[in-house]
Amino acid sequence: MDKIKGKRILLDPMGGLYNDERIQDWRYQKKPVAGVPGDIITSEVAATAYDILRVVGADVFATRCMRRSHAEIGESRQPLFREGAGQYLRHCRVRPSLREDKENEHLPERVWGDGKTNFERDASARVNFARHIKADLVVVVDITNYATDEGLEVRHNGVGGAMALAECVTNEVAKRTRRKSREVKGLLDDEKVYADLAIPTIVINCGSTFDPFTVKLLKQVWFREYISLGIFAGVYKNFGQDQAADLSQIARTTR
């Protein structure tokens, strides 16, 4: 576990509630389709991976709240873990080791205040936070609305070992979910916010909410947990850990 110990890993689950100025109300970034709340699923997948990576000694951060408490209410008057990155990071308290101003425990405004609209601020807050904590790698968890789901898709920003990491995560998630893996490619146009990030970044697509078969899978807890385990195993092995390590035993310690 020593090689992953202390590595700063940022988990970035896409979506979440934000205050839309046009309608003067809170809304999800991805509208729930077929009973699948995409913004919540990405957060759930990231939360499980977050817990396991901490067990093996990684220094794990997240752009959204990983505490699954319905009692912890955010500014939207809904559970905090449902809110987006811009909203969460605006009120996020910085760890003592990362404080720039000991009189102010919150993140500096440059992290969450960049952008004309709340939606733009949400997107920029993700990459600004990655730079602020000096992350060693960023793992983005996403869900798409493709008309057809052609299989497991993991993309990368081409920085450092991002491509190798993407391939490793693809293999590990495919092994557990039995999903057909697609060729690892670069970022899509709507992911270009990560293109200028000088940190290895991968984007894993958990599936499409427009594909009936994938929707059935996404509704299953075991399927979401297998994606989380695959992310963990891919990151773990990417740091050169022993391939014979009993990853399942490590994962059980978080339950």
CSV table of C-alpha atoms in Angstrom, one decimal:
chain,number,residue,atom,x,y,z
A,1,MET,CA,0.0,0.0,0.0
A,2,ASP,CA,3.0,2.3,0.4
A,3,LYS,CA,3.1,3.6,-3.2
A,4,ILE,CA,-0.5,5.0,-3.0
A,5,LYS,CA,-0.1,6.3,0.5
A,6,GLY,CA,-0.3,10.1,0.7
A,7,LYS,CA,-1.2,10.4,-3.0
A,8,ARG,CA,-3.7,13.2,-3.5
A,9,ILE,CA,-6.7,11.8,-5.4
A,10,LEU,CA,-9.6,14.1,-6.3
A,11,LEU,CA,-12.9,12.3,-7.0
A,12,ASP,CA,-15.2,14.5,-9.1
A,13,PRO,CA,-18.8,13.2,-9.4
A,14,MET,CA,-20.6,15.3,-12.0
A,15,GLY,CA,-23.9,17.0,-11.6
A,16,GLY,CA,-25.7,18.1,-8.4
A,17,LEU,CA,-28.2,20.8,-7.5
A,18,TYR,CA,-27.4,24.4,-8.5
A,19,ASN,CA,-29.4,27.6,-8.3
A,20,ASP,CA,-30.5,28.4,-11.9
A,21,GLU,CA,-30.8,32.2,-12.2
A,22,ARG,CA,-33.2,31.8,-15.2
A,23,ILE,CA,-35.9,30.1,-13.2
A,24,GLN,CA,-34.8,31.4,-9.8
A,25,ASP,CA,-34.9,27.9,-8.3
A,26,TRP,CA,-32.8,24.9,-7.6
A,27,ARG,CA,-32.4,22.2,-10.3
A,28,TYR,CA,-30.3,19.2,-11.1
A,29,GLN,CA,-27.7,19.5,-13.8
A,30,LYS,CA,-28.9,16.2,-15.3
A,31,LYS,CA,-32.6,15.8,-15.3
A,32,PRO,CA,-33.7,12.4,-13.9
A,33,VAL,CA,-34.6,10.0,-16.7
A,34,ALA,CA,-36.6,6.7,-16.4
A,35,GLY,CA,-36.5,7.0,-12.6
A,36,VAL,CA,-32.7,7.2,-12.6
A,37,PRO,CA,-31.3,10.3,-10.8
A,38,GLY,CA,-28.0,10.6,-12.6
A,39,ASP,CA,-26.6,13.4,-10.3
A,40,ILE,CA,-27.2,11.2,-7.3
A,41,ILE,CA,-25.7,8.0,-8.8
A,42,THR,CA,-22.4,9.7,-9.7
A,43,SER,CA,-22.2,10.9,-6.1
A,44,GLU,CA,-22.9,7.4,-4.8
A,45,VAL,CA,-20.3,5.7,-7.0
A,46,ALA,CA,-17.7,8.3,-5.9
A,47,ALA,CA,-18.6,7.9,-2.2
A,48,THR,CA,-17.8,4.2,-2.2
A,49,ALA,CA,-14.5,4.7,-4.0
A,50,TYR,CA,-13.7,7.5,-1.6
A,51,ASP,CA,-14.1,5.3,1.4
A,52,ILE,CA,-12.0,2.5,0.0
A,53,LEU,CA,-9.1,4.7,-1.2
A,54,ARG,CA,-8.9,6.3,2.2
A,55,VAL,CA,-8.5,2.8,3.7
A,56,VAL,CA,-5.3,2.1,1.7
A,57,GLY,CA,-3.8,5.4,2.8
A,58,ALA,CA,-4.5,7.8,-0.1
A,59,ASP,CA,-5.2,11.4,0.7
A,60,VAL,CA,-8.7,11.6,-0.9
A,61,PHE,CA,-10.6,14.8,-1.7
A,62,ALA,CA,-14.0,15.3,-3.4
A,63,THR,CA,-15.7,18.1,-5.2
A,64,ARG,CA,-19.1,17.2,-3.7
A,65,CYS,CA,-20.2,16.1,-0.2
A,66,MET,CA,-19.4,12.4,0.4
A,67,ARG,CA,-21.3,12.1,3.7
A,68,ARG,CA,-24.6,10.4,2.9
A,69,SER,CA,-26.6,12.0,5.7
A,70,HIS,CA,-30.1,13.2,5.0
A,71,ALA,CA,-29.9,15.2,8.2
A,72,GLU,CA,-27.1,17.4,6.9
A,73,ILE,CA,-29.0,20.1,4.9
A,74,GLY,CA,-27.5,22.4,2.3
A,75,GLU,CA,-28.5,25.8,1.1
A,76,SER,CA,-31.0,24.2,-1.2
A,77,ARG,CA,-32.9,22.9,1.8
A,78,GLN,CA,-32.1,19.4,0.5
A,79,PRO,CA,-29.4,17.0,1.8
A,80,LEU,CA,-26.0,18.4,1.3
A,81,PHE,CA,-24.7,15.5,-0.8
A,82,ARG,CA,-27.2,16.4,-3.5
A,83,GLU,CA,-25.7,19.8,-4.2
A,84,GLY,CA,-23.2,20.5,-6.9
A,85,ALA,CA,-19.5,21.3,-6.7
A,86,GLY,CA,-19.8,25.0,-6.9
A,87,GLN,CA,-22.3,25.1,-4.0
A,88,TYR,CA,-20.4,22.6,-1.9
A,89,LEU,CA,-16.9,24.1,-2.3
A,90,ARG,CA,-18.2,27.6,-1.6
A,91,HIS,CA,-18.9,26.5,2.0
A,92,CYS,CA,-16.2,23.8,2.2
A,93,ARG,CA,-13.8,24.0,5.1
A,94,VAL,CA,-10.1,23.5,4.2
A,95,ARG,CA,-8.0,21.0,6.1
A,96,PRO,CA,-5.6,22.8,8.5
A,97,SER,CA,-2.6,21.6,6.4
A,98,LEU,CA,-3.9,23.5,3.4
A,99,ARG,CA,-5.1,26.7,5.0
A,100,GLU,CA,-3.7,29.8,3.4
A,101,ASP,CA,-5.3,32.1,6.0
A,102,LYS,CA,-5.7,30.6,9.4
A,103,GLU,CA,-8.4,33.2,10.2
A,104,ASN,CA,-10.6,31.9,7.4
A,105,GLU,CA,-11.3,28.1,7.3
A,106,HIS,CA,-13.1,28.2,4.0
A,107,LEU,CA,-11.6,27.9,0.5
A,108,PRO,CA,-10.5,31.1,-1.1
A,109,GLU,CA,-13.0,32.7,-3.4
A,110,ARG,CA,-10.9,32.0,-6.5
A,111,VAL,CA,-11.8,28.3,-6.2
A,112,TRP,CA,-15.5,28.7,-6.4
A,113,GLY,CA,-16.1,32.3,-7.6
A,114,ASP,CA,-14.9,32.0,-11.2
A,115,GLY,CA,-17.7,32.3,-13.8
A,116,LYS,CA,-20.7,34.5,-14.8
A,117,THR,CA,-23.4,32.0,-13.8
A,118,ASN,CA,-23.8,29.4,-11.1
A,119,PHE,CA,-23.6,26.6,-13.7
A,120,GLU,CA,-20.3,28.1,-15.0
A,121,ARG,CA,-19.0,28.5,-11.5
A,122,ASP,CA,-19.8,24.9,-10.7
A,123,ALA,CA,-17.7,23.7,-13.7
A,124,SER,CA,-14.7,26.0,-12.9
A,125,ALA,CA,-14.8,25.1,-9.2
A,126,ARG,CA,-14.0,21.5,-10.0
A,127,VAL,CA,-10.7,22.3,-11.9
A,128,ASN,CA,-9.8,25.2,-9.6
A,129,PHE,CA,-10.1,22.9,-6.6
A,130,ALA,CA,-7.9,20.3,-8.2
A,131,ARG,CA,-5.2,22.9,-8.7
A,132,HIS,CA,-5.7,24.3,-5.2
A,133,ILE,CA,-5.1,20.9,-3.5
A,134,LYS,CA,-2.3,20.1,-5.9
A,135,ALA,CA,-4.0,16.8,-6.8
A,136,ASP,CA,-1.9,13.9,-8.2
A,137,LEU,CA,-4.8,12.7,-10.3
A,138,VAL,CA,-8.5,13.5,-10.9
A,139,VAL,CA,-11.2,10.8,-11.4
A,140,VAL,CA,-14.4,12.3,-12.9
A,141,VAL,CA,-17.6,10.2,-12.5
A,142,ASP,CA,-20.3,10.9,-15.1
A,143,ILE,CA,-23.5,9.6,-16.6
A,144,THR,CA,-24.6,10.4,-20.2
A,145,ASN,CA,-27.8,10.5,-22.1
A,146,TYR,CA,-26.7,8.7,-25.3
A,147,ALA,CA,-29.6,7.2,-27.3
A,148,THR,CA,-27.8,3.9,-27.2
A,149,ASP,CA,-25.2,2.6,-24.7
A,150,GLU,CA,-22.4,0.8,-26.6
A,151,GLY,CA,-20.5,-0.2,-23.5
A,152,LEU,CA,-18.1,1.0,-20.8
A,153,GLU,CA,-16.4,4.3,-21.7
A,154,VAL,CA,-13.4,5.9,-20.0
A,155,ARG,CA,-11.7,9.0,-21.4
A,156,HIS,CA,-8.6,11.0,-20.4
A,157,ASN,CA,-7.0,14.4,-20.8
A,158,GLY,CA,-3.6,13.0,-22.1
A,159,VAL,CA,-1.5,14.5,-19.2
A,160,GLY,CA,1.2,12.3,-17.7
A,161,GLY,CA,0.0,8.7,-17.2
A,162,ALA,CA,-3.7,9.6,-17.8
A,163,MET,CA,-4.1,7.2,-20.7
A,164,ALA,CA,-2.5,4.3,-18.8
A,165,LEU,CA,-4.7,5.0,-15.8
A,166,ALA,CA,-7.8,5.1,-18.1
A,167,GLU,CA,-7.0,1.8,-19.6
A,168,CYS,CA,-6.3,0.3,-16.1
A,169,VAL,CA,-9.7,1.6,-14.7
A,170,THR,CA,-11.5,0.4,-17.9
A,171,ASN,CA,-10.1,-3.2,-17.4
A,172,GLU,CA,-11.0,-3.3,-13.7
A,173,VAL,CA,-14.5,-1.9,-14.1
A,174,ALA,CA,-15.2,-4.2,-17.1
A,175,LYS,CA,-14.0,-7.2,-15.2
A,176,ARG,CA,-16.4,-6.6,-12.3
A,177,THR,CA,-19.5,-5.3,-14.2
A,178,ARG,CA,-19.1,-7.7,-17.2
A,179,ARG,CA,-19.7,-4.7,-19.5
A,180,LYS,CA,-18.0,-4.5,-22.9
A,181,SER,CA,-15.2,-2.0,-22.8
A,182,ARG,CA,-14.7,0.6,-25.5
A,183,GLU,CA,-11.4,1.9,-26.7
A,184,VAL,CA,-9.9,4.6,-24.4
A,185,LYS,CA,-10.1,8.0,-26.1
A,186,GLY,CA,-9.6,11.7,-25.4
A,187,LEU,CA,-12.1,14.1,-23.8
A,188,LEU,CA,-15.4,15.0,-25.4
A,189,ASP,CA,-16.2,18.6,-26.3
A,190,ASP,CA,-18.3,19.2,-23.1
A,191,GLU,CA,-15.4,17.9,-21.0
A,192,LYS,CA,-12.8,20.4,-22.3
A,193,VAL,CA,-12.8,22.1,-18.9
A,194,TYR,CA,-10.3,19.4,-17.9
A,195,ALA,CA,-8.2,19.7,-21.1
A,196,ASP,CA,-6.2,22.6,-19.6
A,197,LEU,CA,-5.7,20.9,-16.3
A,198,ALA,CA,-2.0,19.9,-15.9
A,199,ILE,CA,-3.0,16.9,-13.8
A,200,PRO,CA,-3.7,13.4,-15.1
A,201,THR,CA,-7.5,13.2,-15.4
A,202,ILE,CA,-9.9,10.5,-16.4
A,203,VAL,CA,-13.6,10.6,-17.0
A,204,ILE,CA,-15.6,7.3,-16.4
A,205,ASN,CA,-19.1,7.1,-17.9
A,206,CYS,CA,-21.2,4.9,-15.7
A,207,GLY,CA,-23.8,4.5,-18.5
A,208,SER,CA,-26.7,6.1,-20.3
A,209,THR,CA,-30.0,7.0,-18.8
A,210,PHE,CA,-31.6,6.7,-22.2
A,211,ASP,CA,-30.7,3.0,-22.7
A,212,PRO,CA,-33.3,0.7,-21.1
A,213,PHE,CA,-30.9,-2.1,-20.2
A,214,THR,CA,-28.3,0.2,-18.6
A,215,VAL,CA,-31.1,1.9,-16.6
A,216,LYS,CA,-32.0,-1.5,-15.1
A,217,LEU,CA,-28.3,-1.9,-14.1
A,218,LEU,CA,-27.9,1.6,-12.7
A,219,LYS,CA,-30.8,1.1,-10.4
A,220,GLN,CA,-29.0,-1.9,-8.8
A,221,VAL,CA,-26.8,-1.2,-5.7
A,222,TRP,CA,-24.4,-4.0,-6.6
A,223,PHE,CA,-23.8,-2.6,-10.1
A,224,ARG,CA,-22.9,0.8,-8.7
A,225,GLU,CA,-20.6,-0.7,-6.1
A,226,TYR,CA,-18.8,-2.8,-8.7
A,227,ILE,CA,-18.1,0.4,-10.7
A,228,SER,CA,-16.7,1.9,-7.5
A,229,LEU,CA,-14.5,-1.2,-6.8
A,230,GLY,CA,-13.3,-1.1,-10.4
A,231,ILE,CA,-12.3,2.6,-10.0
A,232,PHE,CA,-10.4,1.8,-6.8
A,233,ALA,CA,-8.7,-1.3,-8.3
A,234,GLY,CA,-7.6,0.6,-11.4
A,235,VAL,CA,-6.2,3.5,-9.4
A,236,TYR,CA,-4.6,1.1,-6.9
A,237,LYS,CA,-2.9,-1.0,-9.6
A,238,ASN,CA,-1.9,2.1,-11.5
A,239,PHE,CA,0.5,3.1,-8.7
A,240,GLY,CA,2.4,-0.2,-9.3
A,241,GLN,CA,0.9,-2.2,-6.5
A,242,ASP,CA,1.2,-6.0,-6.4
A,243,GLN,CA,-1.3,-7.5,-8.9
A,244,ALA,CA,-1.8,-10.4,-6.5
A,245,ALA,CA,-3.0,-8.1,-3.7
A,246,ASP,CA,-6.4,-9.2,-2.3
A,247,LEU,CA,-8.3,-6.1,-3.3
A,248,SER,CA,-11.7,-7.6,-2.2
A,249,GLN,CA,-10.4,-8.0,1.3
A,250,ILE,CA,-9.3,-4.4,1.4
A,251,ALA,CA,-12.8,-3.3,0.1
A,252,ARG,CA,-14.6,-5.3,2.8
A,253,THR,CA,-12.8,-3.3,5.6
A,254,THR,CA,-14.9,-0.2,4.6
A,255,ARG,CA,-18.2,-2.0,5.2
